[in-house]
mmCIF file of C-alpha atoms and ligand atoms in Angstrom:
data_model
loop_
_atom_site.group_PDB
_atom_site.id
_atom_site.type_symbol
_atom_site.label_atom_id
_atom_site.label_comp_id
_atom_site.label_asym_id
_atom_site.label_seq_id
_atom_site.Cartn_x
_atom_site.Cartn_y
_atom_site.Cartn_z
ATOM 1 C CA MET V 1 124.702 119.391 87.867
ATOM 2 C CA TRP V 2 123.741 119.649 91.467
ATOM 3 C CA THR V 3 121.710 122.756 91.866
ATOM 4 C CA PRO V 4 122.353 125.039 94.890
ATOM 5 C CA PRO V 5 119.199 126.495 96.375
ATOM 6 C CA ASP V 6 118.862 130.284 96.192
ATOM 7 C CA ILE V 7 119.097 131.482 99.721
ATOM 8 C CA PRO V 8 118.445 135.165 100.690
ATOM 9 C CA VAL V 9 120.859 136.656 103.144
ATOM 10 C CA THR V 10 119.491 137.102 106.561
ATOM 11 C CA ARG V 11 122.249 137.257 108.822
ATOM 12 C CA THR V 12 125.507 139.309 109.150
ATOM 13 C CA ILE V 13 128.428 136.873 109.627
ATOM 14 C CA ARG V 14 131.854 138.091 110.512
ATOM 15 C CA ARG V 15 133.881 134.995 110.975
ATOM 16 C CA LEU V 16 133.374 131.229 110.268
ATOM 17 C CA ALA V 17 135.484 128.456 111.653
ATOM 18 C CA VAL V 18 135.913 125.364 109.633
ATOM 19 C CA LEU V 19 137.212 121.881 110.469
ATOM 20 C CA THR V 20 137.638 118.552 109.121
ATOM 21 C CA SER V 21 136.941 115.530 111.432
ATOM 22 C CA GLY V 22 137.096 111.839 111.575
ATOM 23 C CA GLY V 23 138.707 109.823 108.892
ATOM 24 C CA ASP V 24 140.102 111.996 106.114
ATOM 25 C CA ALA V 25 138.404 111.667 102.679
ATOM 26 C CA PRO V 26 139.652 112.956 99.180
ATOM 27 C CA GLY V 27 137.698 116.296 98.468
ATOM 28 C CA MET V 28 137.985 117.720 102.088
ATOM 29 C CA ASN V 29 140.560 120.226 100.732
ATOM 30 C CA ALA V 30 138.366 121.190 97.996
ATOM 31 C CA ALA V 31 135.730 121.949 100.373
ATOM 32 C CA VAL V 32 137.889 123.927 102.631
ATOM 33 C CA ARG V 33 138.888 126.023 99.575
ATOM 34 C CA ALA V 34 135.348 126.633 98.449
ATOM 35 C CA ILE V 35 134.322 127.766 101.823
ATOM 36 C CA THR V 36 137.202 130.035 102.233
ATOM 37 C CA ARG V 37 136.934 131.677 98.861
ATOM 38 C CA THR V 38 133.040 131.929 98.951
ATOM 39 C CA ALA V 39 133.289 133.710 102.478
ATOM 40 C CA GLY V 40 136.246 135.759 101.608
ATOM 41 C CA SER V 41 134.392 136.948 98.512
ATOM 42 C CA ARG V 42 131.786 138.268 100.799
ATOM 43 C CA GLY V 43 134.051 139.781 103.469
ATOM 44 C CA ILE V 44 133.730 136.934 105.786
ATOM 45 C CA GLU V 45 136.892 135.856 107.659
ATOM 46 C CA VAL V 46 137.456 132.079 107.828
ATOM 47 C CA LEU V 47 139.471 130.471 110.781
ATOM 48 C CA ALA V 48 140.701 126.918 110.361
ATOM 49 C CA ALA V 49 140.543 124.697 113.251
ATOM 50 C CA GLU V 50 143.451 122.188 113.375
ATOM 51 C CA ARG V 51 142.969 118.498 113.909
ATOM 52 C CA GLY V 52 139.078 118.416 113.965
ATOM 53 C CA PHE V 53 137.269 119.407 117.162
ATOM 54 C CA SER V 54 140.558 119.218 119.093
ATOM 55 C CA GLY V 55 141.499 122.429 117.370
ATOM 56 C CA LEU V 56 138.210 124.164 118.464
ATOM 57 C CA VAL V 57 138.625 122.746 121.928
ATOM 58 C CA HIS V 58 142.244 123.927 122.284
ATOM 59 C CA GLY V 59 141.567 127.349 120.470
ATOM 60 C CA GLN V 60 144.032 126.203 117.572
ATOM 61 C CA LEU V 61 142.500 128.469 115.079
ATOM 62 C CA GLN V 62 144.403 129.842 112.028
ATOM 63 C CA PRO V 63 143.221 132.291 109.439
ATOM 64 C CA LEU V 64 142.643 131.104 106.029
ATOM 65 C CA SER V 65 143.354 133.774 103.197
ATOM 66 C CA MET V 66 142.036 133.336 99.651
ATOM 67 C CA GLY V 67 145.539 132.613 98.669
ATOM 68 C CA SER V 68 146.500 130.205 101.459
ATOM 69 C CA VAL V 69 144.037 127.700 100.076
ATOM 70 C CA GLY V 70 145.549 127.823 96.426
ATOM 71 C CA SER V 71 146.896 124.475 95.189
ATOM 72 C CA ILE V 72 144.976 122.242 97.633
ATOM 73 C CA LEU V 73 142.019 121.491 95.361
ATOM 74 C CA GLN V 74 143.766 118.454 93.892
ATOM 75 C CA ARG V 75 145.326 117.184 97.085
ATOM 76 C CA GLY V 76 143.955 114.172 99.049
ATOM 77 C CA GLY V 77 143.957 114.037 102.878
ATOM 78 C CA THR V 78 143.187 117.256 104.639
ATOM 79 C CA ILE V 79 145.507 120.152 105.159
ATOM 80 C CA LEU V 80 143.826 121.042 108.295
ATOM 81 C CA LYS V 81 144.674 117.572 109.740
ATOM 82 C CA THR V 82 141.887 115.625 111.487
ATOM 83 C CA ASP V 83 141.219 113.631 114.510
ATOM 84 C CA ARG V 84 138.505 111.568 116.297
ATOM 85 C CA CYS V 85 138.116 114.027 119.570
ATOM 86 C CA GLU V 86 136.861 112.223 122.644
ATOM 87 C CA ALA V 87 136.960 115.530 124.750
ATOM 88 C CA PHE V 88 134.176 116.878 122.664
ATOM 89 C CA LEU V 89 131.698 114.269 123.918
ATOM 90 C CA ASP V 90 131.643 116.258 127.159
ATOM 91 C CA PRO V 91 128.972 118.785 127.205
ATOM 92 C CA GLU V 92 131.037 121.004 129.598
ATOM 93 C CA VAL V 93 133.942 121.033 127.065
ATOM 94 C CA ARG V 94 131.508 121.902 124.219
ATOM 95 C CA ALA V 95 130.119 124.847 126.343
ATOM 96 C CA ARG V 96 133.527 126.341 127.065
ATOM 97 C CA THR V 97 134.507 125.920 123.491
ATOM 98 C CA ALA V 98 131.514 127.789 122.200
ATOM 99 C CA ASP V 99 132.135 130.628 124.730
ATOM 100 C CA ASP V 100 135.687 130.852 123.281
ATOM 101 C CA LEU V 101 134.431 130.781 119.639
ATOM 102 C CA ARG V 102 132.063 133.567 120.493
ATOM 103 C CA ALA V 103 134.670 135.552 122.252
ATOM 104 C CA GLN V 104 136.810 135.525 119.009
ATOM 105 C CA GLY V 105 133.909 136.807 116.966
ATOM 106 C CA VAL V 106 133.032 133.465 115.341
ATOM 107 C CA ASP V 107 129.280 133.307 114.360
ATOM 108 C CA GLY V 108 129.338 130.015 112.437
ATOM 109 C CA VAL V 109 131.093 126.681 112.089
ATOM 110 C CA VAL V 110 131.309 124.289 109.147
ATOM 111 C CA VAL V 111 131.990 120.787 110.079
ATOM 112 C CA ILE V 112 133.163 118.272 107.406
ATOM 113 C CA GLY V 113 133.047 114.774 108.353
ATOM 114 C CA GLY V 114 131.384 111.459 108.889
ATOM 115 C CA ASP V 115 128.180 110.483 111.154
ATOM 116 C CA GLY V 116 130.184 110.800 114.259
ATOM 117 C CA SER V 117 131.744 114.093 113.545
ATOM 118 C CA LEU V 118 128.227 115.481 112.453
ATOM 119 C CA THR V 119 126.695 114.282 115.626
ATOM 120 C CA GLY V 120 129.394 116.514 117.453
ATOM 121 C CA ALA V 121 128.331 119.244 115.064
ATOM 122 C CA HIS V 122 124.574 118.748 116.077
ATOM 123 C CA HIS V 123 125.352 118.984 119.738
ATOM 124 C CA LEU V 124 127.400 122.199 119.289
ATOM 125 C CA ALA V 125 124.631 123.687 117.180
ATOM 126 C CA ARG V 126 121.806 122.751 119.677
ATOM 127 C CA GLU V 127 123.681 123.805 122.869
ATOM 128 C CA SER V 128 125.557 126.968 121.697
ATOM 129 C CA GLY V 129 123.256 128.787 119.282
ATOM 130 C CA LEU V 130 126.048 129.097 116.862
ATOM 131 C CA SER V 131 125.268 128.601 113.281
ATOM 132 C CA VAL V 132 126.629 125.112 112.594
ATOM 133 C CA VAL V 133 126.501 123.432 109.126
ATOM 134 C CA GLY V 134 127.708 120.074 108.320
ATOM 135 C CA LEU V 135 129.079 118.579 105.050
ATOM 136 C CA PRO V 136 129.259 114.732 104.612
ATOM 137 C CA GLY V 137 132.996 113.927 104.303
ATOM 138 C CA THR V 138 133.560 110.239 104.253
ATOM 139 C CA ILE V 139 134.730 107.501 101.871
ATOM 140 C CA ASP V 140 132.096 105.337 103.324
ATOM 141 C CA ASN V 141 129.015 107.117 101.939
ATOM 142 C CA ASP V 142 126.974 105.853 104.890
ATOM 143 C CA ILE V 143 125.401 109.076 105.871
ATOM 144 C CA VAL V 144 121.518 109.392 105.822
ATOM 145 C CA GLY V 145 119.928 112.317 104.042
ATOM 146 C CA THR V 146 122.300 112.164 101.249
ATOM 147 C CA GLU V 147 123.017 110.212 98.268
ATOM 148 C CA ASP V 148 126.672 111.005 98.009
ATOM 149 C CA SER V 149 129.495 111.858 100.288
ATOM 150 C CA ILE V 150 132.761 113.758 99.800
ATOM 151 C CA GLY V 151 135.504 111.062 99.021
ATOM 152 C CA PHE V 152 133.296 108.174 98.158
ATOM 153 C CA ASP V 153 133.815 108.380 94.413
ATOM 154 C CA THR V 154 137.492 108.622 94.524
ATOM 155 C CA ALA V 155 137.589 105.711 97.033
ATOM 156 C CA VAL V 156 135.531 103.533 94.758
ATOM 157 C CA ASN V 157 137.726 104.398 91.917
ATOM 158 C CA THR V 158 140.887 103.671 93.792
ATOM 159 C CA ALA V 159 139.519 100.373 94.941
ATOM 160 C CA LEU V 160 138.502 99.578 91.306
ATOM 161 C CA GLU V 161 141.952 100.249 89.956
ATOM 162 C CA ALA V 162 143.348 97.568 92.455
ATOM 163 C CA ILE V 163 140.538 95.174 91.525
ATOM 164 C CA ASP V 164 141.120 95.407 87.724
ATOM 165 C CA ARG V 165 144.789 94.520 88.374
ATOM 166 C CA ILE V 166 143.922 91.701 90.645
ATOM 167 C CA ARG V 167 141.392 90.380 88.068
ATOM 168 C CA ASP V 168 144.376 89.969 85.681
ATOM 169 C CA THR V 169 146.055 87.748 88.088
ATOM 170 C CA ALA V 170 143.112 85.935 89.025
ATOM 171 C CA HIS V 171 142.424 85.290 85.330
ATOM 172 C CA SER V 172 145.951 84.314 84.482
ATOM 173 C CA HIS V 173 146.345 81.791 87.435
ATOM 174 C CA ASP V 174 142.721 80.420 87.426
ATOM 175 C CA ARG V 175 142.573 81.780 90.909
ATOM 176 C CA LEU V 176 139.964 82.716 93.560
ATOM 177 C CA PHE V 177 140.529 86.145 95.069
ATOM 178 C CA LEU V 178 138.744 87.725 98.115
ATOM 179 C CA VAL V 179 139.289 91.449 97.954
ATOM 180 C CA GLU V 180 138.257 93.331 101.290
ATOM 181 C CA VAL V 181 137.320 96.901 100.905
ATOM 182 C CA MET V 182 136.691 99.422 103.560
ATOM 183 C CA GLY V 183 133.380 101.025 104.705
ATOM 184 C CA ARG V 184 133.098 100.251 108.410
ATOM 185 C CA SER V 185 129.791 98.646 109.146
ATOM 186 C CA SER V 186 128.250 99.834 105.824
ATOM 187 C CA GLY V 187 128.487 98.183 102.482
ATOM 188 C CA PHE V 188 128.303 101.163 100.096
ATOM 189 C CA ILE V 189 131.959 100.986 98.843
ATOM 190 C CA ALA V 190 131.648 97.050 98.618
ATOM 191 C CA LEU V 191 128.277 97.215 96.558
ATOM 192 C CA SER V 192 129.558 99.919 94.177
ATOM 193 C CA VAL V 193 132.969 98.288 93.704
ATOM 194 C CA GLY V 194 131.404 94.950 93.296
ATOM 195 C CA ILE V 195 128.989 96.111 90.516
ATOM 196 C CA ALA V 196 131.755 98.239 88.763
ATOM 197 C CA GLY V 197 134.410 95.532 89.085
ATOM 198 C CA GLY V 198 132.163 92.715 87.912
ATOM 199 C CA ALA V 199 132.502 90.832 91.011
ATOM 200 C CA GLU V 200 131.226 87.136 91.084
ATOM 201 C CA ALA V 201 129.950 87.714 94.731
ATOM 202 C CA ILE V 202 129.739 90.644 97.065
ATOM 203 C CA LEU V 203 129.801 89.941 100.861
ATOM 204 C CA LEU V 204 128.236 92.713 102.666
ATOM 205 C CA PRO V 205 128.654 93.472 106.326
ATOM 206 C CA ASP V 206 126.709 91.116 108.497
ATOM 207 C CA GLN V 207 126.419 88.638 105.576
ATOM 208 C CA ALA V 208 129.580 86.560 106.742
ATOM 209 C CA ILE V 209 128.959 83.018 105.023
ATOM 210 C CA THR V 210 130.932 79.862 105.307
ATOM 211 C CA GLY V 211 133.539 78.785 102.401
ATOM 212 C CA ASP V 212 130.958 76.052 101.407
ATOM 213 C CA ALA V 213 128.170 78.622 101.082
ATOM 214 C CA LEU V 214 130.364 80.943 99.029
ATOM 215 C CA MET V 215 131.364 78.117 96.711
ATOM 216 C CA THR V 216 127.705 77.170 96.126
ATOM 217 C CA ARG V 217 126.777 80.663 95.584
ATOM 218 C CA ILE V 218 129.436 81.317 93.007
ATOM 219 C CA ALA V 219 128.689 77.997 91.152
ATOM 220 C CA GLY V 220 124.988 78.698 91.242
ATOM 221 C CA THR V 221 125.297 81.957 89.418
ATOM 222 C CA ARG V 222 127.682 80.630 86.738
ATOM 223 C CA THR V 223 126.300 80.408 83.138
ATOM 224 C CA ARG V 224 129.720 79.562 81.698
ATOM 225 C CA GLU V 225 132.872 77.667 82.284
ATOM 226 C CA LYS V 226 135.137 80.031 84.483
ATOM 227 C CA ALA V 227 137.943 79.021 86.649
ATOM 228 C CA SER V 228 138.794 82.373 88.269
ATOM 229 C CA SER V 229 136.727 84.433 90.535
ATOM 230 C CA LEU V 230 136.783 87.666 92.281
ATOM 231 C CA VAL V 231 134.897 88.186 95.464
ATOM 232 C CA VAL V 232 134.475 91.680 97.026
ATOM 233 C CA VAL V 233 134.235 91.352 100.850
ATOM 234 C CA ALA V 234 132.998 94.533 102.821
ATOM 235 C CA GLU V 235 135.046 95.017 106.052
ATOM 236 C CA GLY V 236 132.717 94.429 108.855
ATOM 237 C CA THR V 237 132.854 94.030 112.649
ATOM 238 C CA ASP V 238 135.318 90.990 112.327
ATOM 239 C CA PRO V 239 138.697 92.162 111.116
ATOM 240 C CA SER V 240 139.912 88.663 110.605
ATOM 241 C CA TYR V 241 136.975 87.356 108.542
ATOM 242 C CA THR V 242 138.446 87.702 105.048
ATOM 243 C CA THR V 243 141.703 85.891 106.088
ATOM 244 C CA ARG V 244 139.852 83.367 107.937
ATOM 245 C CA LEU V 245 137.391 82.735 104.954
ATOM 246 C CA ALA V 246 140.405 82.330 102.475
ATOM 247 C CA ALA V 247 142.060 79.654 104.807
ATOM 248 C CA GLU V 248 138.694 77.956 105.130
ATOM 249 C CA LEU V 249 138.433 77.748 101.323
ATOM 250 C CA GLY V 250 141.772 76.405 101.026
ATOM 251 C CA ALA V 251 141.147 73.653 103.578
ATOM 252 C CA LEU V 252 137.925 72.809 101.302
ATOM 253 C CA GLY V 253 140.307 72.315 98.131
ATOM 254 C CA HIS V 254 139.555 75.829 96.671
ATOM 255 C CA PRO V 255 142.841 77.740 97.195
ATOM 256 C CA ALA V 256 142.076 81.484 97.638
ATOM 257 C CA ARG V 257 144.003 84.663 98.046
ATOM 258 C CA ALA V 258 142.949 87.331 100.478
ATOM 259 C CA CYS V 259 143.822 90.900 99.580
ATOM 260 C CA ILE V 260 142.869 93.620 102.063
ATOM 261 C CA LEU V 261 143.020 96.967 100.316
ATOM 262 C CA GLY V 262 142.966 99.008 103.612
ATOM 263 C CA HIS V 263 143.996 102.618 103.825
ATOM 264 C CA VAL V 264 145.260 102.790 100.122
ATOM 265 C CA GLN V 265 141.496 103.457 99.479
ATOM 266 C CA ARG V 266 141.384 106.477 101.581
ATOM 267 C CA GLY V 267 144.059 108.867 100.221
ATOM 268 C CA GLY V 268 144.962 110.021 96.799
ATOM 269 C CA ASN V 269 143.863 113.008 94.584
ATOM 270 C CA PRO V 270 140.150 113.513 94.568
ATOM 271 C CA SER V 271 138.274 112.593 91.448
ATOM 272 C CA GLY V 272 136.622 115.353 89.302
ATOM 273 C CA HIS V 273 133.343 114.232 90.843
ATOM 274 C CA ASP V 274 134.449 114.680 94.457
ATOM 275 C CA ARG V 275 136.272 118.017 93.641
ATOM 276 C CA VAL V 276 133.020 119.495 92.210
ATOM 277 C CA LEU V 277 130.865 117.894 94.970
ATOM 278 C CA ALA V 278 133.034 119.372 97.680
ATOM 279 C CA SER V 279 133.031 122.698 95.853
ATOM 280 C CA VAL V 280 129.371 122.996 95.570
ATOM 281 C CA LEU V 281 128.695 121.890 98.975
ATOM 282 C CA GLY V 282 131.421 124.221 100.519
ATOM 283 C CA ALA V 283 130.047 127.301 98.804
ATOM 284 C CA SER V 284 126.390 126.258 99.660
ATOM 285 C CA ALA V 285 127.505 125.847 103.472
ATOM 286 C CA VAL V 286 128.244 129.611 103.403
ATOM 287 C CA ASP V 287 125.121 130.553 101.852
ATOM 288 C CA HIS V 288 123.162 128.567 104.385
ATOM 289 C CA ILE V 289 124.888 130.151 107.348
ATOM 290 C CA GLN V 290 124.305 133.590 105.917
ATOM 291 C CA GLY V 291 120.650 132.679 105.407
ATOM 292 C CA GLY V 292 120.332 132.004 109.057
ATOM 293 C CA HIS V 293 120.252 128.188 108.782
ATOM 294 C CA SER V 294 121.751 125.880 111.554
ATOM 295 C CA ASP V 295 121.939 122.376 112.797
ATOM 296 C CA ILE V 296 121.668 120.852 109.300
ATOM 297 C CA MET V 297 123.792 118.861 107.006
ATOM 298 C CA LEU V 298 123.948 119.573 103.259
ATOM 299 C CA GLY V 299 123.958 116.720 100.780
ATOM 300 C CA ILE V 300 122.639 115.486 97.458
ATOM 301 C CA ARG V 301 119.104 114.422 96.893
ATOM 302 C CA ASP V 302 117.554 113.932 93.430
ATOM 303 C CA GLY V 303 120.193 115.822 91.654
ATOM 304 C CA ALA V 304 119.980 119.028 94.087
ATOM 305 C CA ILE V 305 121.521 120.130 97.159
ATOM 306 C CA ALA V 306 119.276 119.086 100.006
ATOM 307 C CA THR V 307 119.478 119.700 103.780
ATOM 308 C CA THR V 308 118.917 117.159 106.497
ATOM 309 C CA PRO V 309 118.683 117.953 110.242
ATOM 310 C CA LEU V 310 121.938 116.914 111.811
ATOM 311 C CA GLU V 311 120.060 115.346 114.653
ATOM 312 C CA ARG V 312 118.936 112.612 112.077
ATOM 313 C CA VAL V 313 122.554 111.838 111.051
ATOM 314 C CA GLY V 314 123.590 110.148 114.191
ATOM 315 C CA ARG V 315 120.214 108.520 114.784
ATOM 316 C CA GLU V 316 119.431 106.869 111.553
ATOM 317 C CA ARG V 317 121.168 104.239 109.427
ATOM 318 C CA LYS V 318 121.382 104.607 105.788
ATOM 319 C CA VAL V 319 120.292 101.372 103.978
ATOM 320 C CA LEU V 320 121.700 99.798 100.790
ATOM 321 C CA PRO V 321 119.278 100.424 97.950
ATOM 322 C CA GLU V 322 117.424 97.118 97.323
ATOM 323 C CA ALA V 323 117.599 97.589 93.445
ATOM 324 C CA TRP V 324 121.347 97.758 93.652
ATOM 325 C CA LEU V 325 121.493 94.537 95.534
ATOM 326 C CA GLU V 326 119.236 92.841 92.977
ATOM 327 C CA LEU V 327 121.328 94.371 90.212
ATOM 328 C CA ALA V 328 124.648 92.986 91.706
ATOM 329 C CA ARG V 329 122.862 89.460 91.929
ATOM 330 C CA THR V 330 121.787 89.635 88.414
ATOM 331 C CA LEU V 331 125.103 90.617 86.870
ATOM 332 C CA ALA V 332 127.355 88.196 88.624
ATOM 333 C CA ARG V 333 127.435 85.382 86.182
HETATM 334 O O1 F6P P 1 135.235 105.881 108.017
HETATM 335 C C1 F6P P 1 136.283 105.869 107.062
HETATM 336 C C2 F6P P 1 136.990 104.521 107.344
HETATM 337 O O2 F6P P 1 138.261 104.509 106.437
HETATM 338 C C3 F6P P 1 136.408 103.252 107.391
HETATM 339 O O3 F6P P 1 136.023 102.904 106.032
HETATM 340 C C4 F6P P 1 137.269 102.472 108.114
HETATM 341 O O4 F6P P 1 136.544 101.365 108.745
HETATM 342 C C5 F6P P 1 137.827 103.399 109.097
HETATM 343 O O5 F6P P 1 137.700 104.594 108.580
HETATM 344 C C6 F6P P 1 139.332 103.089 109.439
HETATM 345 O O6 F6P P 1 139.673 103.985 110.432
HETATM 346 P P1 F6P P 1 141.208 104.316 110.961
HETATM 347 O O7 F6P P 1 141.831 105.013 109.719
HETATM 348 O O8 F6P P 1 140.934 104.991 112.260
HETATM 349 O O9 F6P P 1 141.718 102.913 111.072
#
């Protein structure tokens, strides 16, 4: 159980705006539902901005009622739609947007998204004086200040389902498979999927190795005769790395198949874990805004809801836990 902090109400809030931004992540809808119903139960109106910050910029705000968020808890994607909004990088656009929000009686904004979106939220909070609270919504789980992000658990499970199937084929044909997973420049999905899927090797971003080196690594960890192998490759800055590595392995006499999971990892019904996480964080976002907090992201640390200044989110990089890297090396045999 993630314990929400008890926050006394110090501010009267009339209206909140909520938006989802950046890549969609399973559980975003559950967060929108929790915000709407928590706020609604306290007499606070909620307006949904369509397509992320674009909706705020263009005044595309729709009221959300308690009933309108029914039956969205279990749906992947985001019913609010999402976008990566270039216009919001402009301080003048942000200032106009904040004026428009205030004119409509909006006192607070909840932004659900990844590090880029939360950086936008930080600028809005700092420049406008509106109460802005961010929630980590990304399958990548690469956001500093939180051990978990909405959508990560579902994406890991989706990738694992594929990996378990690929393992059957790898085993049946004595084949080597390279399975590329998402995660942008971070390796959290790859590391989790690699450990949970029993990968013989995990290639993290910025750890591109040659075909020869990979075969040496796999052979070096083997403690028994095995003809098939499954290697998890984190997508990194080079989009063709996995296919090139498979071709190189083939040329070295180790035929390999490359399988790029891609966007299948991003959609789908959120897991129970992500639904609960999104619900708890969504409700707590309303508590924090009513408690006078702003310019913070809510996340999970040591089993409890914890806050992180939004300013840190865009500036700092979350690092992979050394103990997990060691665990992955120990278990790959
Ligand atoms: O940030 C989520 C994510 O799915 C990353 O894992 C991936 O690199 C990126 O978005 C893909 O973005 P797009 O859907 O815009 O191609």
